[in-house]
JSON list of C-alpha atoms in Angstrom, two decimals:
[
{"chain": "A", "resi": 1, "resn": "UNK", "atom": "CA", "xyz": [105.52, 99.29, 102.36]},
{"chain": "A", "resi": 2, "resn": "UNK", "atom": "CA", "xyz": [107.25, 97.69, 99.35]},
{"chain": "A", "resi": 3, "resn": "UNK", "atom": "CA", "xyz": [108.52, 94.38, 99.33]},
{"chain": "A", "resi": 4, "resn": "UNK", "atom": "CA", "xyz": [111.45, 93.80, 100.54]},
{"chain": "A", "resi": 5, "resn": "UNK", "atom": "CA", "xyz": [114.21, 93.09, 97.29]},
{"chain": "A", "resi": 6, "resn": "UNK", "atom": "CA", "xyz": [112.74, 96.15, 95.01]},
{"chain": "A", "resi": 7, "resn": "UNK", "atom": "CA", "xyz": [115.71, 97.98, 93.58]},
{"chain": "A", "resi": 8, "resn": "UNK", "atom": "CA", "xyz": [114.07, 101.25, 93.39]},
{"chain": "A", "resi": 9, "resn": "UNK", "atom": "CA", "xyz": [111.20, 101.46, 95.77]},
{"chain": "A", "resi": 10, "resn": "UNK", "atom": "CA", "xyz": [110.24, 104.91, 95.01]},
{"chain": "A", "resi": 11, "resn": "UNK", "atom": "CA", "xyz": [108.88, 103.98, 91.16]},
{"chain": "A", "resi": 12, "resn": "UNK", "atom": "CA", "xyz": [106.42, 100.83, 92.24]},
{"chain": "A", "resi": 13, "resn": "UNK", "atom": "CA", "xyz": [105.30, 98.90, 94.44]},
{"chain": "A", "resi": 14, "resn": "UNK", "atom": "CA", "xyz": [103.39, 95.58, 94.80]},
{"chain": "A", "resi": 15, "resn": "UNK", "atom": "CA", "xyz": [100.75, 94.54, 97.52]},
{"chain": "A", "resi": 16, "resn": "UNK", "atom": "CA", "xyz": [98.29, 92.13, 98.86]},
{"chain": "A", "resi": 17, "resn": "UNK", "atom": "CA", "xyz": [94.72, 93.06, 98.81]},
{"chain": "A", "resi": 18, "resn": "UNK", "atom": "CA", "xyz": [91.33, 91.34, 99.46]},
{"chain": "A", "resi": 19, "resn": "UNK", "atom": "CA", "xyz": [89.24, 91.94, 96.41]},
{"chain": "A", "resi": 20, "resn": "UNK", "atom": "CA", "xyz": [85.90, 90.32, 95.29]},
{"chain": "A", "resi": 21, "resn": "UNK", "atom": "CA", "xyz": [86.50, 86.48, 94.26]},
{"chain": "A", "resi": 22, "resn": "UNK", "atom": "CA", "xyz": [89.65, 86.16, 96.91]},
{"chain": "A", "resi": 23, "resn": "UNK", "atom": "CA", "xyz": [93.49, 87.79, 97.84]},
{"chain": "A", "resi": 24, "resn": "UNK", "atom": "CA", "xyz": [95.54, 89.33, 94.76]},
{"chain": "A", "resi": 25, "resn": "UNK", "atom": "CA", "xyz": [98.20, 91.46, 94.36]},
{"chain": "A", "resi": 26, "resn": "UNK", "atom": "CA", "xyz": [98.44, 94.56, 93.21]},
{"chain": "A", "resi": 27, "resn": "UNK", "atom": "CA", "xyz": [100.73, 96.98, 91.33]},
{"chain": "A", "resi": 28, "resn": "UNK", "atom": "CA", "xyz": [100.99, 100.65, 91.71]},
{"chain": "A", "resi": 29, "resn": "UNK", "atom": "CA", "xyz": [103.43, 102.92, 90.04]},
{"chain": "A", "resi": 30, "resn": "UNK", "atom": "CA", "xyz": [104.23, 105.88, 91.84]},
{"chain": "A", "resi": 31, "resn": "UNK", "atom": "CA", "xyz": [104.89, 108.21, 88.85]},
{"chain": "A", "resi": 32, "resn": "UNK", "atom": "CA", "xyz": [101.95, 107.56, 87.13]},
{"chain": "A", "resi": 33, "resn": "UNK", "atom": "CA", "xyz": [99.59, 106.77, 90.00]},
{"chain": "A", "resi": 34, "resn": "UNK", "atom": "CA", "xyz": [98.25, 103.90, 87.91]},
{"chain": "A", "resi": 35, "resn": "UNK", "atom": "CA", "xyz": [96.47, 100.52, 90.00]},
{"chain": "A", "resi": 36, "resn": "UNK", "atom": "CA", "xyz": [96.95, 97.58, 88.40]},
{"chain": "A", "resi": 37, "resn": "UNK", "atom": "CA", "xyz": [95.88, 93.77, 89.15]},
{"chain": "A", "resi": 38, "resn": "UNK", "atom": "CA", "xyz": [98.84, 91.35, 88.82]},
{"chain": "A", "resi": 39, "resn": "UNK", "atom": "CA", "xyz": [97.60, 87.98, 89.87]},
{"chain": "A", "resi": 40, "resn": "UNK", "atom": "CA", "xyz": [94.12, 86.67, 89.13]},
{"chain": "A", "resi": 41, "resn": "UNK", "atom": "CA", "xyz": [92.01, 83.21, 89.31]},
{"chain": "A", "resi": 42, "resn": "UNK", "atom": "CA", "xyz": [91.15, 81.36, 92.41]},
{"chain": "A", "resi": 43, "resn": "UNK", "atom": "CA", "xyz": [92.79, 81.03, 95.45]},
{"chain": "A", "resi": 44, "resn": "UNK", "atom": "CA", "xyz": [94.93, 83.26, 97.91]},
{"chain": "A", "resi": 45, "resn": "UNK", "atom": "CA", "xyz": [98.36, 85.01, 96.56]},
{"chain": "A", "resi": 46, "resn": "UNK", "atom": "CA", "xyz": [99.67, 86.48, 99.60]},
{"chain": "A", "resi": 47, "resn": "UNK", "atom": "CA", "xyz": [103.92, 87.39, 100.48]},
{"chain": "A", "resi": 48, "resn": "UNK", "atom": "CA", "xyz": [105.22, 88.94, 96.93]},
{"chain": "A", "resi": 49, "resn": "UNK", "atom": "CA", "xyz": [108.65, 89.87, 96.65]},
{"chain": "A", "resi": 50, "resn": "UNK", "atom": "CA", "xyz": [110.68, 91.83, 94.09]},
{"chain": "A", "resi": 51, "resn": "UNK", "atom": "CA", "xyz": [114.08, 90.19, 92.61]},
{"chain": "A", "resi": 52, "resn": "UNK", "atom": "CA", "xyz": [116.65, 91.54, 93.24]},
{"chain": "A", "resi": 53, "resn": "UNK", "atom": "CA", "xyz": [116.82, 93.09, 89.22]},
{"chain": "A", "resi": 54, "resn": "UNK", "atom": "CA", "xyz": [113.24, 94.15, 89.62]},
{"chain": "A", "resi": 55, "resn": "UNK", "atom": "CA", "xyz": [112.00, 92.11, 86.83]},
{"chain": "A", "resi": 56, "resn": "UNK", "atom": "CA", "xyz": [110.72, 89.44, 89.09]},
{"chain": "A", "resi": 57, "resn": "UNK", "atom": "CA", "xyz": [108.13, 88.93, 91.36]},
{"chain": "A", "resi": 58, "resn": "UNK", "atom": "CA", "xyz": [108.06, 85.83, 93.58]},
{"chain": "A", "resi": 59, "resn": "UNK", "atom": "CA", "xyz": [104.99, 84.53, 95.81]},
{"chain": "A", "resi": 60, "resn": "UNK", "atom": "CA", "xyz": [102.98, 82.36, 97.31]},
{"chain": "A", "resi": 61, "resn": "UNK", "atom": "CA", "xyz": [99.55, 81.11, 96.55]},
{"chain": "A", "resi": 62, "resn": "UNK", "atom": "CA", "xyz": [97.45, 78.58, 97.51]},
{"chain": "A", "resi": 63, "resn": "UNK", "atom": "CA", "xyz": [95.65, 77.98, 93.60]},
{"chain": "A", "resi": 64, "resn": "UNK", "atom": "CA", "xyz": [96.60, 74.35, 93.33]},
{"chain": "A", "resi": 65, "resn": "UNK", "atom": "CA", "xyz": [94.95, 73.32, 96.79]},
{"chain": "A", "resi": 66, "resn": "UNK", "atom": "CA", "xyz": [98.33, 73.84, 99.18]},
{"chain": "A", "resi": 67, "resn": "UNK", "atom": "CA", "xyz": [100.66, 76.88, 99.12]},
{"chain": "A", "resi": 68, "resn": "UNK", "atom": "CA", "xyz": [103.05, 76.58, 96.67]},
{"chain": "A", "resi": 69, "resn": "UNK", "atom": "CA", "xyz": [105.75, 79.49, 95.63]},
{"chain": "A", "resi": 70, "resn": "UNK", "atom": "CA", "xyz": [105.27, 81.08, 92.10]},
{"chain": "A", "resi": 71, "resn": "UNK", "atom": "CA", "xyz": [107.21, 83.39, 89.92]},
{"chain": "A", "resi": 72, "resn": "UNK", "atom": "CA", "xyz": [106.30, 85.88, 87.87]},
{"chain": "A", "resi": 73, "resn": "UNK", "atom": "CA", "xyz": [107.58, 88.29, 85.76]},
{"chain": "A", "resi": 74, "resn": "UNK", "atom": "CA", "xyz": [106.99, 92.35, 87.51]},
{"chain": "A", "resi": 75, "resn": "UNK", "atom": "CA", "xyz": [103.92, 93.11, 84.68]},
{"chain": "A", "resi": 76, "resn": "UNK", "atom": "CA", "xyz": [102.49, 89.97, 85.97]},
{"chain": "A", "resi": 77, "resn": "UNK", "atom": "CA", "xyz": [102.69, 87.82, 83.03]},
{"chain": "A", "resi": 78, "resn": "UNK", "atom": "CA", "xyz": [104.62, 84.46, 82.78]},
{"chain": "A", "resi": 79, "resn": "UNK", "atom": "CA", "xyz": [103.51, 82.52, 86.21]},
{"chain": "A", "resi": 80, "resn": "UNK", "atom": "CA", "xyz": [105.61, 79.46, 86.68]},
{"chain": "A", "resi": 81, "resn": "UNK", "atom": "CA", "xyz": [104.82, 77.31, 89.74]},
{"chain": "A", "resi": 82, "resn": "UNK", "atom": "CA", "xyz": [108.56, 76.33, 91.58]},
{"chain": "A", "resi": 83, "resn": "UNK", "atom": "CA", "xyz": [107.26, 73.96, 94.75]},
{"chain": "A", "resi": 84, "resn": "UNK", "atom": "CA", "xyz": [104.57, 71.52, 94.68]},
{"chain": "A", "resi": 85, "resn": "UNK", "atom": "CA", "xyz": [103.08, 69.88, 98.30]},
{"chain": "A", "resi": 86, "resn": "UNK", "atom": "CA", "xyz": [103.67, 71.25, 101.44]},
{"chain": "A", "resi": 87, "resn": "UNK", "atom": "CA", "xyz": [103.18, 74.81, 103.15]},
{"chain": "A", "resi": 88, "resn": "UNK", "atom": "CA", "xyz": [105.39, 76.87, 101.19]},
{"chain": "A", "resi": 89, "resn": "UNK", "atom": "CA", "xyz": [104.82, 80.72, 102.30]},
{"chain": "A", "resi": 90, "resn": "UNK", "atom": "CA", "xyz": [107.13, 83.82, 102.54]},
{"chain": "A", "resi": 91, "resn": "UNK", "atom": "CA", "xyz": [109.46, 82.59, 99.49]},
{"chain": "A", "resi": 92, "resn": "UNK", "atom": "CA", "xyz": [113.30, 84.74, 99.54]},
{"chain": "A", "resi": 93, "resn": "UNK", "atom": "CA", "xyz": [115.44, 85.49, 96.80]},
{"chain": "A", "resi": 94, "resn": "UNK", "atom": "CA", "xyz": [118.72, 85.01, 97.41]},
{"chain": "A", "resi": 95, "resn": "UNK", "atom": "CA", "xyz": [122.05, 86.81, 94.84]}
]
């Protein structure tokens, strides 16, 4: 199932999956049939969630110790951490 938020659900979608060295997500577009990774180092990246324009992808990962929420942009580049401390899971955009 696609996260919730994706404008067009039937060209992508983005998932959680256990793979060697921890939890990452993972892109796969639909047209093209193509896997791709999207998150990577250590830790566990686990709840993504599309913007609302599609050209977002928020989540939450525990790669600094506690979960935090991160942002990134839908090819997976440009991670920004937005919480620090605490248990921050299932993050929610909002328009």
């Amino acid at each position: 199932m696609p996260p919730p938020g994706r404008p067009d659900a039937n060209e992508a979608i983005v998932f959680t999956a256990r793979v060697p060295g921890g939890v990452r997500h993972l892109h796969y577009d639909l047209k093209s049939q193509a896997l791709g990774r999207l998150t990577d180092g250590g830790g566990i990246n686990e709840w993504p969630r599309w913007s609302p324009d599609g050209r977002h992808i928020a989540f939450a990962s525990n790669r600094s110790g506690g979960f935090d929420i991160y942002t990134m942009d839908a090819s997976g580049d440009h991670v920004r951490r937005l919480t620090r401390g605490g248990s921050n899971t299932s993050p929610a955009w909002s328009n």
